[in-house]
mmCIF file with all atom_site columns, C-alpha atoms and ligand atoms in Angstrom:
data_model
loop_
_atom_site.group_PDB
_atom_site.id
_atom_site.type_symbol
_atom_site.label_atom_id
_atom_site.label_alt_id
_atom_site.label_comp_id
_atom_site.label_asym_id
_atom_site.label_entity_id
_atom_site.label_seq_id
_atom_site.pdbx_PDB_ins_code
_atom_site.Cartn_x
_atom_site.Cartn_y
_atom_site.Cartn_z
_atom_site.occupancy
_atom_site.B_iso_or_equiv
_atom_site.pdbx_formal_charge
_atom_site.auth_seq_id
_atom_site.auth_comp_id
_atom_site.auth_asym_id
_atom_site.auth_atom_id
_atom_site.pdbx_PDB_model_num
ATOM   1   C  CA  . MET A 1 1   ? -24.672 -6.314  -12.501 1.00 0.00 ? 142 MET A CA  1
ATOM   2   C  CA  . ALA A 1 2   ? -23.263 -7.919  -9.191  1.00 0.00 ? 143 ALA A CA  1
ATOM   3   C  CA  . PRO A 1 3   ? -19.981 -6.474  -8.163  1.00 0.00 ? 144 PRO A CA  1
ATOM   4   C  CA  . SER A 1 4   ? -17.207 -8.396  -9.324  1.00 0.00 ? 145 SER A CA  1
ATOM   5   C  CA  . ASN A 1 5   ? -13.990 -6.678  -8.770  1.00 0.00 ? 146 ASN A CA  1
ATOM   6   C  CA  . HIS A 1 6   ? -11.469 -6.986  -5.879  1.00 0.00 ? 147 HIS A CA  1
ATOM   7   C  CA  . LEU A 1 7   ? -9.565  -3.677  -5.445  1.00 0.00 ? 148 LEU A CA  1
ATOM   8   C  CA  . LEU A 1 8   ? -6.104  -3.571  -3.939  1.00 0.00 ? 149 LEU A CA  1
ATOM   9   C  CA  . MET A 1 9   ? -4.649  -0.636  -2.657  1.00 0.00 ? 150 MET A CA  1
ATOM   10  C  CA  . VAL A 1 10  ? -1.185  -0.802  -3.857  1.00 0.00 ? 151 VAL A CA  1
ATOM   11  C  CA  . THR A 1 11  ? 2.102   1.117   -3.317  1.00 0.00 ? 152 THR A CA  1
ATOM   12  C  CA  . GLY A 1 12  ? 4.888   -0.535  -5.708  1.00 0.00 ? 153 GLY A CA  1
ATOM   13  C  CA  . GLY A 1 13  ? 6.428   -1.858  -2.426  1.00 0.00 ? 154 GLY A CA  1
ATOM   14  C  CA  . LEU A 1 14  ? 7.374   -5.376  -1.759  1.00 0.00 ? 155 LEU A CA  1
ATOM   15  C  CA  . ASP A 1 15  ? 4.038   -6.272  0.358   1.00 0.00 ? 156 ASP A CA  1
ATOM   16  C  CA  . SER A 1 16  ? 1.689   -4.692  -1.996  1.00 0.00 ? 157 SER A CA  1
ATOM   17  C  CA  . THR A 1 17  ? 3.473   -6.322  -5.108  1.00 0.00 ? 158 THR A CA  1
ATOM   18  C  CA  . VAL A 1 18  ? 3.351   -9.657  -3.223  1.00 0.00 ? 159 VAL A CA  1
ATOM   19  C  CA  . HIS A 1 19  ? -0.399  -9.006  -2.346  1.00 0.00 ? 160 HIS A CA  1
ATOM   20  C  CA  . ALA A 1 20  ? -1.054  -8.174  -6.213  1.00 0.00 ? 161 ALA A CA  1
ATOM   21  C  CA  . TYR A 1 21  ? 0.619   -11.422 -7.328  1.00 0.00 ? 162 TYR A CA  1
ATOM   22  C  CA  . TRP A 1 22  ? -1.299  -13.385 -4.804  1.00 0.00 ? 163 TRP A CA  1
ATOM   23  C  CA  . SER A 1 23  ? -4.499  -12.182 -5.468  1.00 0.00 ? 164 SER A CA  1
ATOM   24  C  CA  . VAL A 1 24  ? -4.237  -12.573 -9.220  1.00 0.00 ? 165 VAL A CA  1
ATOM   25  C  CA  . LEU A 1 25  ? -3.263  -16.326 -8.572  1.00 0.00 ? 166 LEU A CA  1
ATOM   26  C  CA  . HIS A 1 26  ? -5.941  -17.126 -6.230  1.00 0.00 ? 167 HIS A CA  1
ATOM   27  C  CA  . GLU A 1 27  ? -8.913  -14.710 -6.872  1.00 0.00 ? 168 GLU A CA  1
ATOM   28  C  CA  . LYS A 1 28  ? -11.842 -16.089 -9.209  1.00 0.00 ? 169 LYS A CA  1
ATOM   29  C  CA  . ASN A 1 29  ? -12.849 -12.373 -9.526  1.00 0.00 ? 170 ASN A CA  1
ATOM   30  C  CA  . ALA A 1 30  ? -11.264 -9.720  -11.514 1.00 0.00 ? 171 ALA A CA  1
ATOM   31  C  CA  . VAL A 1 31  ? -8.435  -7.987  -9.536  1.00 0.00 ? 172 VAL A CA  1
ATOM   32  C  CA  . ARG A 1 32  ? -7.768  -4.251  -9.935  1.00 0.00 ? 173 ARG A CA  1
ATOM   33  C  CA  . GLY A 1 33  ? -5.271  -2.025  -8.139  1.00 0.00 ? 174 GLY A CA  1
ATOM   34  C  CA  . ILE A 1 34  ? -5.255  1.745   -6.971  1.00 0.00 ? 175 ILE A CA  1
ATOM   35  C  CA  . TYR A 1 35  ? -2.271  3.793   -6.256  1.00 0.00 ? 176 TYR A CA  1
ATOM   36  C  CA  . PHE A 1 36  ? -2.079  7.408   -4.927  1.00 0.00 ? 177 PHE A CA  1
ATOM   37  C  CA  . ASN A 1 37  ? 0.551   9.675   -6.245  1.00 0.00 ? 178 ASN A CA  1
ATOM   38  C  CA  . LEU A 1 38  ? 1.326   11.955  -3.535  1.00 0.00 ? 179 LEU A CA  1
ATOM   39  C  CA  . GLY A 1 39  ? 4.121   13.595  -5.337  1.00 0.00 ? 180 GLY A CA  1
ATOM   40  C  CA  . ARG A 1 40  ? 6.738   12.342  -2.883  1.00 0.00 ? 181 ARG A CA  1
ATOM   41  C  CA  . PRO A 1 41  ? 10.347  11.653  -3.717  1.00 0.00 ? 182 PRO A CA  1
ATOM   42  C  CA  . ALA A 1 42  ? 9.776   8.067   -4.023  1.00 0.00 ? 183 ALA A CA  1
ATOM   43  C  CA  . SER A 1 43  ? 6.571   8.346   -6.307  1.00 0.00 ? 184 SER A CA  1
ATOM   44  C  CA  . PRO A 1 44  ? 8.297   7.904   -9.653  1.00 0.00 ? 185 PRO A CA  1
ATOM   45  C  CA  . ARG A 1 45  ? 10.122  4.832   -8.477  1.00 0.00 ? 186 ARG A CA  1
ATOM   46  C  CA  . GLU A 1 46  ? 6.817   3.318   -7.031  1.00 0.00 ? 187 GLU A CA  1
ATOM   47  C  CA  . ARG A 1 47  ? 4.892   4.073   -10.414 1.00 0.00 ? 188 ARG A CA  1
ATOM   48  C  CA  . ALA A 1 48  ? 7.511   2.327   -12.212 1.00 0.00 ? 189 ALA A CA  1
ATOM   49  C  CA  . SER A 1 49  ? 7.228   -0.565  -9.958  1.00 0.00 ? 190 SER A CA  1
ATOM   50  C  CA  . LEU A 1 50  ? 3.577   -0.686  -10.539 1.00 0.00 ? 191 LEU A CA  1
ATOM   51  C  CA  . ASN A 1 51  ? 3.671   -0.218  -14.266 1.00 0.00 ? 192 ASN A CA  1
ATOM   52  C  CA  . ARG A 1 52  ? 5.672   -3.410  -14.407 1.00 0.00 ? 193 ARG A CA  1
ATOM   53  C  CA  . THR A 1 53  ? 3.429   -5.250  -11.993 1.00 0.00 ? 194 THR A CA  1
ATOM   54  C  CA  . SER A 1 54  ? 0.471   -4.171  -14.036 1.00 0.00 ? 195 SER A CA  1
ATOM   55  C  CA  . VAL A 1 55  ? 2.109   -5.459  -17.177 1.00 0.00 ? 196 VAL A CA  1
ATOM   56  C  CA  . ALA A 1 56  ? 3.356   -8.636  -15.721 1.00 0.00 ? 197 ALA A CA  1
ATOM   57  C  CA  . LEU A 1 57  ? -0.123  -9.556  -14.193 1.00 0.00 ? 198 LEU A CA  1
ATOM   58  C  CA  . ASP A 1 58  ? -2.313  -8.024  -16.911 1.00 0.00 ? 199 ASP A CA  1
ATOM   59  C  CA  . MET A 1 59  ? -3.823  -6.223  -13.908 1.00 0.00 ? 200 MET A CA  1
ATOM   60  C  CA  . PRO A 1 60  ? -5.319  -2.649  -14.204 1.00 0.00 ? 201 PRO A CA  1
ATOM   61  C  CA  . ILE A 1 61  ? -3.960  -0.151  -11.639 1.00 0.00 ? 202 ILE A CA  1
ATOM   62  C  CA  . GLU A 1 62  ? -5.229  3.235   -11.519 1.00 0.00 ? 203 GLU A CA  1
ATOM   63  C  CA  . SER A 1 63  ? -2.878  5.972   -10.531 1.00 0.00 ? 204 SER A CA  1
ATOM   64  C  CA  . VAL A 1 64  ? -4.815  8.811   -8.685  1.00 0.00 ? 205 VAL A CA  1
ATOM   65  C  CA  . ASP A 1 65  ? -3.209  12.002  -8.745  1.00 0.00 ? 206 ASP A CA  1
ATOM   66  C  CA  . LEU A 1 66  ? -3.012  13.657  -5.280  1.00 0.00 ? 207 LEU A CA  1
ATOM   67  C  CA  . ARG A 1 67  ? 0.025   15.676  -5.789  1.00 0.00 ? 208 ARG A CA  1
ATOM   68  C  CA  . GLY A 1 68  ? -1.953  18.670  -4.453  1.00 0.00 ? 209 GLY A CA  1
ATOM   69  C  CA  . LEU A 1 69  ? -2.656  17.086  -1.110  1.00 0.00 ? 210 LEU A CA  1
ATOM   70  C  CA  . ASP A 1 70  ? 0.609   17.634  0.815   1.00 0.00 ? 211 ASP A CA  1
ATOM   71  C  CA  . GLU A 1 71  ? 1.388   20.802  -1.273  1.00 0.00 ? 212 GLU A CA  1
ATOM   72  C  CA  . SER A 1 72  ? -1.953  22.519  -0.199  1.00 0.00 ? 213 SER A CA  1
ATOM   73  C  CA  . PHE A 1 73  ? -1.012  21.856  3.543   1.00 0.00 ? 214 PHE A CA  1
ATOM   74  C  CA  . LEU A 1 74  ? 2.679   22.952  3.371   1.00 0.00 ? 215 LEU A CA  1
ATOM   75  C  CA  . GLY A 1 75  ? 3.575   25.015  6.385   1.00 0.00 ? 216 GLY A CA  1
ATOM   76  C  CA  . HIS A 1 76  ? 0.866   23.141  8.294   1.00 0.00 ? 217 HIS A CA  1
ATOM   77  C  CA  . LEU A 1 77  ? 1.596   19.541  7.919   1.00 0.00 ? 218 LEU A CA  1
ATOM   78  C  CA  . PRO A 1 78  ? 4.126   18.353  10.081  1.00 0.00 ? 219 PRO A CA  1
ATOM   79  C  CA  . PHE A 1 79  ? 7.300   17.690  8.111   1.00 0.00 ? 220 PHE A CA  1
ATOM   80  C  CA  . PRO A 1 80  ? 7.798   14.049  8.836   1.00 0.00 ? 221 PRO A CA  1
ATOM   81  C  CA  . ALA A 1 81  ? 4.633   13.366  7.121   1.00 0.00 ? 222 ALA A CA  1
ATOM   82  C  CA  . LEU A 1 82  ? 5.921   14.556  3.933   1.00 0.00 ? 223 LEU A CA  1
ATOM   83  C  CA  . ASN A 1 83  ? 8.538   11.841  3.659   1.00 0.00 ? 224 ASN A CA  1
ATOM   84  C  CA  . ALA A 1 84  ? 6.647   8.738   4.570   1.00 0.00 ? 225 ALA A CA  1
ATOM   85  C  CA  . GLY A 1 85  ? 5.039   5.925   2.503   1.00 0.00 ? 226 GLY A CA  1
ATOM   86  C  CA  . GLU A 1 86  ? 1.371   6.352   2.797   1.00 0.00 ? 227 GLU A CA  1
ATOM   87  C  CA  . PHE A 1 87  ? 1.151   2.948   4.783   1.00 0.00 ? 228 PHE A CA  1
ATOM   88  C  CA  . ASP A 1 88  ? 3.858   3.813   7.178   1.00 0.00 ? 229 ASP A CA  1
ATOM   89  C  CA  . PHE A 1 89  ? 1.928   5.959   9.462   1.00 0.00 ? 230 PHE A CA  1
ATOM   90  C  CA  . VAL A 1 90  ? 5.045   7.771   10.237  1.00 0.00 ? 231 VAL A CA  1
ATOM   91  C  CA  . GLU A 1 91  ? 6.425   5.617   13.070  1.00 0.00 ? 232 GLU A CA  1
ATOM   92  C  CA  . THR A 1 92  ? 9.231   8.107   13.558  1.00 0.00 ? 233 THR A CA  1
ATOM   93  C  CA  . GLY A 1 93  ? 8.497   11.731  14.368  1.00 0.00 ? 234 GLY A CA  1
ATOM   94  C  CA  . PRO A 1 94  ? 6.496   13.423  16.821  1.00 0.00 ? 235 PRO A CA  1
ATOM   95  C  CA  . ARG A 1 95  ? 3.137   12.046  17.923  1.00 0.00 ? 236 ARG A CA  1
ATOM   96  C  CA  . LEU A 1 96  ? 1.252   14.870  16.311  1.00 0.00 ? 237 LEU A CA  1
ATOM   97  C  CA  . ALA A 1 97  ? 2.945   13.927  12.887  1.00 0.00 ? 238 ALA A CA  1
ATOM   98  C  CA  . ARG A 1 98  ? 1.672   10.431  13.149  1.00 0.00 ? 239 ARG A CA  1
ATOM   99  C  CA  . ALA A 1 99  ? -1.898  11.553  14.117  1.00 0.00 ? 240 ALA A CA  1
ATOM   100 C  CA  . VAL A 1 100 ? -2.229  13.861  11.086  1.00 0.00 ? 241 VAL A CA  1
ATOM   101 C  CA  . ALA A 1 101 ? -0.745  11.139  8.802   1.00 0.00 ? 242 ALA A CA  1
ATOM   102 C  CA  . ARG A 1 102 ? -3.455  8.924   9.936   1.00 0.00 ? 243 ARG A CA  1
ATOM   103 C  CA  . GLY A 1 103 ? -5.828  11.581  9.051   1.00 0.00 ? 244 GLY A CA  1
ATOM   104 C  CA  . GLY A 1 104 ? -4.192  11.641  5.561   1.00 0.00 ? 245 GLY A CA  1
ATOM   105 C  CA  . PHE A 1 105 ? -4.698  7.721   5.269   1.00 0.00 ? 246 PHE A CA  1
ATOM   106 C  CA  . ALA A 1 106 ? -8.466  8.160   6.032   1.00 0.00 ? 247 ALA A CA  1
ATOM   107 C  CA  . VAL A 1 107 ? -8.582  10.430  2.841   1.00 0.00 ? 248 VAL A CA  1
ATOM   108 C  CA  . LEU A 1 108 ? -6.955  7.566   0.772   1.00 0.00 ? 249 LEU A CA  1
ATOM   109 C  CA  . LEU A 1 109 ? -9.477  4.900   2.054   1.00 0.00 ? 250 LEU A CA  1
ATOM   110 C  CA  . THR A 1 110 ? -12.580 6.851   1.306   1.00 0.00 ? 251 THR A CA  1
ATOM   111 C  CA  . THR A 1 111 ? -10.891 7.880   -2.019  1.00 0.00 ? 252 THR A CA  1
ATOM   112 C  CA  . ALA A 1 112 ? -10.386 4.147   -2.775  1.00 0.00 ? 253 ALA A CA  1
ATOM   113 C  CA  . ALA A 1 113 ? -14.143 3.545   -1.838  1.00 0.00 ? 254 ALA A CA  1
ATOM   114 C  CA  . PHE A 1 114 ? -15.201 6.171   -4.208  1.00 0.00 ? 255 PHE A CA  1
ATOM   115 C  CA  . TYR A 1 115 ? -13.196 4.572   -7.026  1.00 0.00 ? 256 TYR A CA  1
ATOM   116 C  CA  . GLY A 1 116 ? -14.229 1.227   -5.747  1.00 0.00 ? 257 GLY A CA  1
ATOM   117 C  CA  . HIS A 1 117 ? -18.098 1.841   -6.356  1.00 0.00 ? 258 HIS A CA  1
ATOM   118 C  CA  . ALA A 1 118 ? -17.368 3.341   -9.667  1.00 0.00 ? 259 ALA A CA  1
ATOM   119 C  CA  . VAL A 1 119 ? -15.696 0.199   -10.875 1.00 0.00 ? 260 VAL A CA  1
ATOM   120 C  CA  . GLN A 1 120 ? -18.127 -1.909  -9.114  1.00 0.00 ? 261 GLN A CA  1
ATOM   121 C  CA  . THR A 1 121 ? -16.355 -3.560  -6.342  1.00 0.00 ? 262 THR A CA  1
ATOM   122 C  CA  . ASN A 1 122 ? -17.400 -4.595  -2.956  1.00 0.00 ? 263 ASN A CA  1
ATOM   123 C  CA  . ARG A 1 123 ? -13.964 -5.648  -1.455  1.00 0.00 ? 264 ARG A CA  1
ATOM   124 C  CA  . ILE A 1 124 ? -11.087 -3.327  -0.891  1.00 0.00 ? 265 ILE A CA  1
ATOM   125 C  CA  . SER A 1 125 ? -7.922  -4.995  0.554   1.00 0.00 ? 266 SER A CA  1
ATOM   126 C  CA  . LEU A 1 126 ? -4.837  -3.472  1.977   1.00 0.00 ? 267 LEU A CA  1
ATOM   127 C  CA  . GLY A 1 127 ? -1.454  -5.589  2.374   1.00 0.00 ? 268 GLY A CA  1
ATOM   128 C  CA  . LEU A 1 128 ? -0.771  -4.153  6.016   1.00 0.00 ? 269 LEU A CA  1
ATOM   129 C  CA  . LEU A 1 129 ? 1.720   -6.272  8.072   1.00 0.00 ? 270 LEU A CA  1
ATOM   130 C  CA  . ASP A 1 130 ? 1.239   -7.382  11.639  1.00 0.00 ? 271 ASP A CA  1
ATOM   131 C  CA  . ASP A 1 131 ? 3.956   -4.733  13.046  1.00 0.00 ? 272 ASP A CA  1
ATOM   132 C  CA  . GLN A 1 132 ? 2.131   -1.920  11.005  1.00 0.00 ? 273 GLN A CA  1
ATOM   133 C  CA  . LEU A 1 133 ? -1.213  -2.835  12.464  1.00 0.00 ? 274 LEU A CA  1
ATOM   134 C  CA  . ALA A 1 134 ? 0.299   -3.303  16.031  1.00 0.00 ? 275 ALA A CA  1
ATOM   135 C  CA  . GLY A 1 135 ? 1.087   0.450   15.784  1.00 0.00 ? 276 GLY A CA  1
ATOM   136 C  CA  . VAL A 1 136 ? -2.625  1.407   15.140  1.00 0.00 ? 277 VAL A CA  1
ATOM   137 C  CA  . PRO A 1 137 ? -4.819  -0.558  17.677  1.00 0.00 ? 278 PRO A CA  1
ATOM   138 C  CA  . GLY A 1 138 ? -8.256  -0.620  16.619  1.00 0.00 ? 279 GLY A CA  1
ATOM   139 C  CA  . PHE A 1 139 ? -7.564  -0.400  12.926  1.00 0.00 ? 280 PHE A CA  1
ATOM   140 C  CA  . ALA A 1 140 ? -9.831  -3.251  11.743  1.00 0.00 ? 281 ALA A CA  1
ATOM   141 C  CA  . ASP A 1 141 ? -12.598 -1.775  13.843  1.00 0.00 ? 282 ASP A CA  1
ATOM   142 C  CA  . TYR A 1 142 ? -12.088 1.507   12.110  1.00 0.00 ? 283 TYR A CA  1
ATOM   143 C  CA  . LEU A 1 143 ? -12.456 -0.294  8.845   1.00 0.00 ? 284 LEU A CA  1
ATOM   144 C  CA  . ASP A 1 144 ? -15.737 -1.821  9.872   1.00 0.00 ? 285 ASP A CA  1
ATOM   145 C  CA  . GLN A 1 145 ? -17.019 1.453   11.101  1.00 0.00 ? 286 GLN A CA  1
ATOM   146 C  CA  . LEU A 1 146 ? -15.902 3.024   7.746   1.00 0.00 ? 287 LEU A CA  1
ATOM   147 C  CA  . SER A 1 147 ? -17.818 0.378   5.635   1.00 0.00 ? 288 SER A CA  1
ATOM   148 C  CA  . ARG A 1 148 ? -20.909 0.971   7.599   1.00 0.00 ? 289 ARG A CA  1
ATOM   149 C  CA  . SER A 1 149 ? -20.621 4.733   7.408   1.00 0.00 ? 290 SER A CA  1
ATOM   150 C  CA  . LEU A 1 150 ? -20.274 4.677   3.609   1.00 0.00 ? 291 LEU A CA  1
ATOM   151 C  CA  . GLN A 1 151 ? -23.506 2.433   3.481   1.00 0.00 ? 292 GLN A CA  1
ATOM   152 C  CA  . THR A 1 152 ? -25.259 5.058   5.779   1.00 0.00 ? 293 THR A CA  1
ATOM   153 C  CA  . LEU A 1 153 ? -24.287 7.750   3.045   1.00 0.00 ? 294 LEU A CA  1
ATOM   154 C  CA  . GLN A 1 154 ? -24.667 5.478   -0.062  1.00 0.00 ? 295 GLN A CA  1
ATOM   155 C  CA  . PRO A 1 155 ? -27.503 3.015   0.820   1.00 0.00 ? 296 PRO A CA  1
ATOM   156 C  CA  . ALA A 1 156 ? -28.237 2.269   -2.887  1.00 0.00 ? 297 ALA A CA  1
ATOM   157 C  CA  . LEU A 1 157 ? -24.670 1.073   -3.525  1.00 0.00 ? 298 LEU A CA  1
ATOM   158 C  CA  . PRO A 1 158 ? -23.062 -2.286  -2.560  1.00 0.00 ? 299 PRO A CA  1
ATOM   159 C  CA  . THR A 1 159 ? -21.595 -2.534  0.829   1.00 0.00 ? 300 THR A CA  1
ATOM   160 C  CA  . ILE A 1 160 ? -17.723 -2.299  0.542   1.00 0.00 ? 301 ILE A CA  1
ATOM   161 C  CA  . GLU A 1 161 ? -15.943 -4.676  2.898   1.00 0.00 ? 302 GLU A CA  1
ATOM   162 C  CA  . PHE A 1 162 ? -12.205 -3.926  3.631   1.00 0.00 ? 303 PHE A CA  1
ATOM   163 C  CA  . GLU A 1 163 ? -9.895  -6.775  4.038   1.00 0.00 ? 304 GLU A CA  1
ATOM   164 C  CA  . LEU A 1 164 ? -6.362  -7.181  5.696   1.00 0.00 ? 305 LEU A CA  1
ATOM   165 C  CA  . PRO A 1 165 ? -5.101  -10.368 4.381   1.00 0.00 ? 306 PRO A CA  1
ATOM   166 C  CA  . PHE A 1 166 ? -1.586  -9.918  5.656   1.00 0.00 ? 307 PHE A CA  1
ATOM   167 C  CA  . ALA A 1 167 ? -2.603  -8.958  9.166   1.00 0.00 ? 308 ALA A CA  1
ATOM   168 C  CA  . SER A 1 168 ? -1.038  -11.899 10.740  1.00 0.00 ? 309 SER A CA  1
ATOM   169 C  CA  . MET A 1 169 ? 2.191   -11.860 8.486   1.00 0.00 ? 310 MET A CA  1
ATOM   170 C  CA  . SER A 1 170 ? 5.451   -10.354 8.828   1.00 0.00 ? 311 SER A CA  1
ATOM   171 C  CA  . LYS A 1 171 ? 7.460   -8.787  6.148   1.00 0.00 ? 312 LYS A CA  1
ATOM   172 C  CA  . ALA A 1 172 ? 9.758   -11.925 6.222   1.00 0.00 ? 313 ALA A CA  1
ATOM   173 C  CA  . ASP A 1 173 ? 6.682   -14.027 5.742   1.00 0.00 ? 314 ASP A CA  1
ATOM   174 C  CA  . VAL A 1 174 ? 5.579   -11.919 2.868   1.00 0.00 ? 315 VAL A CA  1
ATOM   175 C  CA  . ILE A 1 175 ? 9.103   -12.545 1.264   1.00 0.00 ? 316 ILE A CA  1
ATOM   176 C  CA  . ARG A 1 176 ? 8.858   -16.290 1.779   1.00 0.00 ? 317 ARG A CA  1
ATOM   177 C  CA  . ARG A 1 177 ? 5.331   -16.183 -0.216  1.00 0.00 ? 318 ARG A CA  1
ATOM   178 C  CA  . GLY A 1 178 ? 6.643   -13.769 -2.824  1.00 0.00 ? 319 GLY A CA  1
ATOM   179 C  CA  . LEU A 1 179 ? 9.495   -16.348 -3.389  1.00 0.00 ? 320 LEU A CA  1
ATOM   180 C  CA  . GLU A 1 180 ? 7.127   -19.162 -3.987  1.00 0.00 ? 321 GLU A CA  1
ATOM   181 C  CA  . MET A 1 181 ? 5.532   -17.120 -6.730  1.00 0.00 ? 322 MET A CA  1
ATOM   182 C  CA  . LYS A 1 182 ? 8.812   -15.946 -8.243  1.00 0.00 ? 323 LYS A CA  1
ATOM   183 C  CA  . VAL A 1 183 ? 7.920   -12.242 -7.518  1.00 0.00 ? 324 VAL A CA  1
ATOM   184 C  CA  . PRO A 1 184 ? 10.638  -9.938  -9.162  1.00 0.00 ? 325 PRO A CA  1
ATOM   185 C  CA  . PHE A 1 185 ? 11.610  -8.301  -5.826  1.00 0.00 ? 326 PHE A CA  1
ATOM   186 C  CA  . GLU A 1 186 ? 14.380  -6.253  -7.603  1.00 0.00 ? 327 GLU A CA  1
ATOM   187 C  CA  . ASP A 1 187 ? 11.593  -4.453  -9.269  1.00 0.00 ? 328 ASP A CA  1
ATOM   188 C  CA  . THR A 1 188 ? 9.855   -3.418  -6.234  1.00 0.00 ? 329 THR A CA  1
ATOM   189 C  CA  . TRP A 1 189 ? 10.619  -0.123  -4.396  1.00 0.00 ? 330 TRP A CA  1
ATOM   190 C  CA  . SER A 1 190 ? 10.794  0.605   -0.659  1.00 0.00 ? 331 SER A CA  1
ATOM   191 C  CA  . CYS A 1 191 ? 13.001  3.581   -0.103  1.00 0.00 ? 332 CYS A CA  1
ATOM   192 C  CA  . VAL A 1 192 ? 11.391  6.813   0.946   1.00 0.00 ? 333 VAL A CA  1
ATOM   193 C  CA  . ARG A 1 193 ? 14.112  8.674   -1.288  1.00 0.00 ? 334 ARG A CA  1
ATOM   194 C  CA  . GLY A 1 194 ? 13.713  8.279   -4.759  1.00 0.00 ? 335 GLY A CA  1
ATOM   195 C  CA  . GLY A 1 195 ? 17.225  7.783   -5.868  1.00 0.00 ? 336 GLY A CA  1
ATOM   196 C  CA  . GLU A 1 196 ? 18.796  5.562   -8.531  1.00 0.00 ? 337 GLU A CA  1
ATOM   197 C  CA  . PHE A 1 197 ? 19.269  2.959   -5.866  1.00 0.00 ? 338 PHE A CA  1
ATOM   198 C  CA  . HIS A 1 198 ? 17.673  2.193   -2.365  1.00 0.00 ? 339 HIS A CA  1
ATOM   199 C  CA  . CYS A 1 199 ? 19.523  4.427   0.081   1.00 0.00 ? 340 CYS A CA  1
ATOM   200 C  CA  . GLY A 1 200 ? 19.911  1.555   2.571   1.00 0.00 ? 341 GLY A CA  1
ATOM   201 C  CA  . ARG A 1 201 ? 19.536  4.019   5.526   1.00 0.00 ? 342 ARG A CA  1
ATOM   202 C  CA  . CYS A 1 202 ? 15.969  5.098   5.810   1.00 0.00 ? 343 CYS A CA  1
ATOM   203 C  CA  . PRO A 1 203 ? 13.639  2.939   8.053   1.00 0.00 ? 344 PRO A CA  1
ATOM   204 C  CA  . THR A 1 204 ? 11.960  1.294   5.110   1.00 0.00 ? 345 THR A CA  1
ATOM   205 C  CA  . CYS A 1 205 ? 15.186  0.349   3.351   1.00 0.00 ? 346 CYS A CA  1
ATOM   206 C  CA  . GLN A 1 206 ? 16.575  -0.979  6.898   1.00 0.00 ? 347 GLN A CA  1
ATOM   207 C  CA  . GLY A 1 207 ? 13.111  -2.950  7.352   1.00 0.00 ? 348 GLY A CA  1
ATOM   208 C  CA  . ARG A 1 208 ? 13.306  -4.197  3.757   1.00 0.00 ? 349 ARG A CA  1
ATOM   209 C  CA  . ARG A 1 209 ? 16.933  -5.537  4.162   1.00 0.00 ? 350 ARG A CA  1
ATOM   210 C  CA  . GLN A 1 210 ? 16.432  -6.937  7.730   1.00 0.00 ? 351 GLN A CA  1
ATOM   211 C  CA  . SER A 1 211 ? 13.252  -8.971  6.411   1.00 0.00 ? 352 SER A CA  1
ATOM   212 C  CA  . PHE A 1 212 ? 15.282  -10.603 3.586   1.00 0.00 ? 353 PHE A CA  1
ATOM   213 C  CA  . ALA A 1 213 ? 17.833  -11.766 6.239   1.00 0.00 ? 354 ALA A CA  1
ATOM   214 C  CA  . ASP A 1 214 ? 14.931  -12.985 8.575   1.00 0.00 ? 355 ASP A CA  1
ATOM   215 C  CA  . ALA A 1 215 ? 13.528  -14.792 5.731   1.00 0.00 ? 356 ALA A CA  1
ATOM   216 C  CA  . SER A 1 216 ? 16.904  -16.429 5.032   1.00 0.00 ? 357 SER A CA  1
ATOM   217 C  CA  . ALA A 1 217 ? 16.448  -15.209 1.535   1.00 0.00 ? 358 ALA A CA  1
ATOM   218 C  CA  . SER A 1 218 ? 19.216  -13.500 -0.719  1.00 0.00 ? 359 SER A CA  1
ATOM   219 C  CA  . ASP A 1 219 ? 18.397  -9.939  -1.124  1.00 0.00 ? 360 ASP A CA  1
ATOM   220 C  CA  . PRO A 1 220 ? 18.367  -8.778  -4.971  1.00 0.00 ? 361 PRO A CA  1
ATOM   221 C  CA  . THR A 1 221 ? 18.141  -5.193  -3.999  1.00 0.00 ? 362 THR A CA  1
ATOM   222 C  CA  . THR A 1 222 ? 21.185  -2.806  -4.736  1.00 0.00 ? 363 THR A CA  1
ATOM   223 C  CA  . TYR A 1 223 ? 21.607  -0.284  -1.755  1.00 0.00 ? 364 TYR A CA  1
ATOM   224 C  CA  . GLU A 1 224 ? 23.942  2.925   -1.849  1.00 0.00 ? 365 GLU A CA  1
ATOM   225 C  CA  . GLU A 1 225 ? 25.284  1.684   1.555   1.00 0.00 ? 366 GLU A CA  1
HETATM 226 ZN ZN1 . ZN  B 2 .   ? 16.029  4.105   1.785   1.00 0.00 ? 524 ZN  B ZN1 1
#
């Protein structure tokens, strides 16, 4: 049977939720999601967001238990890497922390490809934005190389193409697109902390708040401050 699934790497954040809504609305093929539970403070909130998206869109989202990954490296993994979203590449913190976090991200990509082959997909897409990709020059080339490497290892399996559909979009652009589709932004989670409300202070909260302002959209998020 020819591969027919489009697999989205999702986080429960604003961008990946818009990515899911957009894909389900515009794809002819089945859309699935994969989420990595790294056992970080925000993980329960992210999973709650994804469960709502999964029900709203009738879209299967696999939650992969990777809680042991960070824990196994405690004492060796730079601390800032433990408090980041997996797509954040740790923009703050020492250079080594950023480099190590990107190594962790490579684990997630190959795990997504492993799952992708299991569910017969030949497309995996990530809702990374222009400013995230600007911080990682050559990332699109890396994805092409990874695709070829996987093909070398698994010549009998379909080639998996990695896609970056939001590569030229800002978070404000994503918010505007989400508003057109009536995405329930209040159900999405961006904060690196896992409190009752978004903290309003961490870099991802600040980016979320600023992006609603940039999009001239009302922000439905409750912030602690
Ligand atoms: Zn926050």
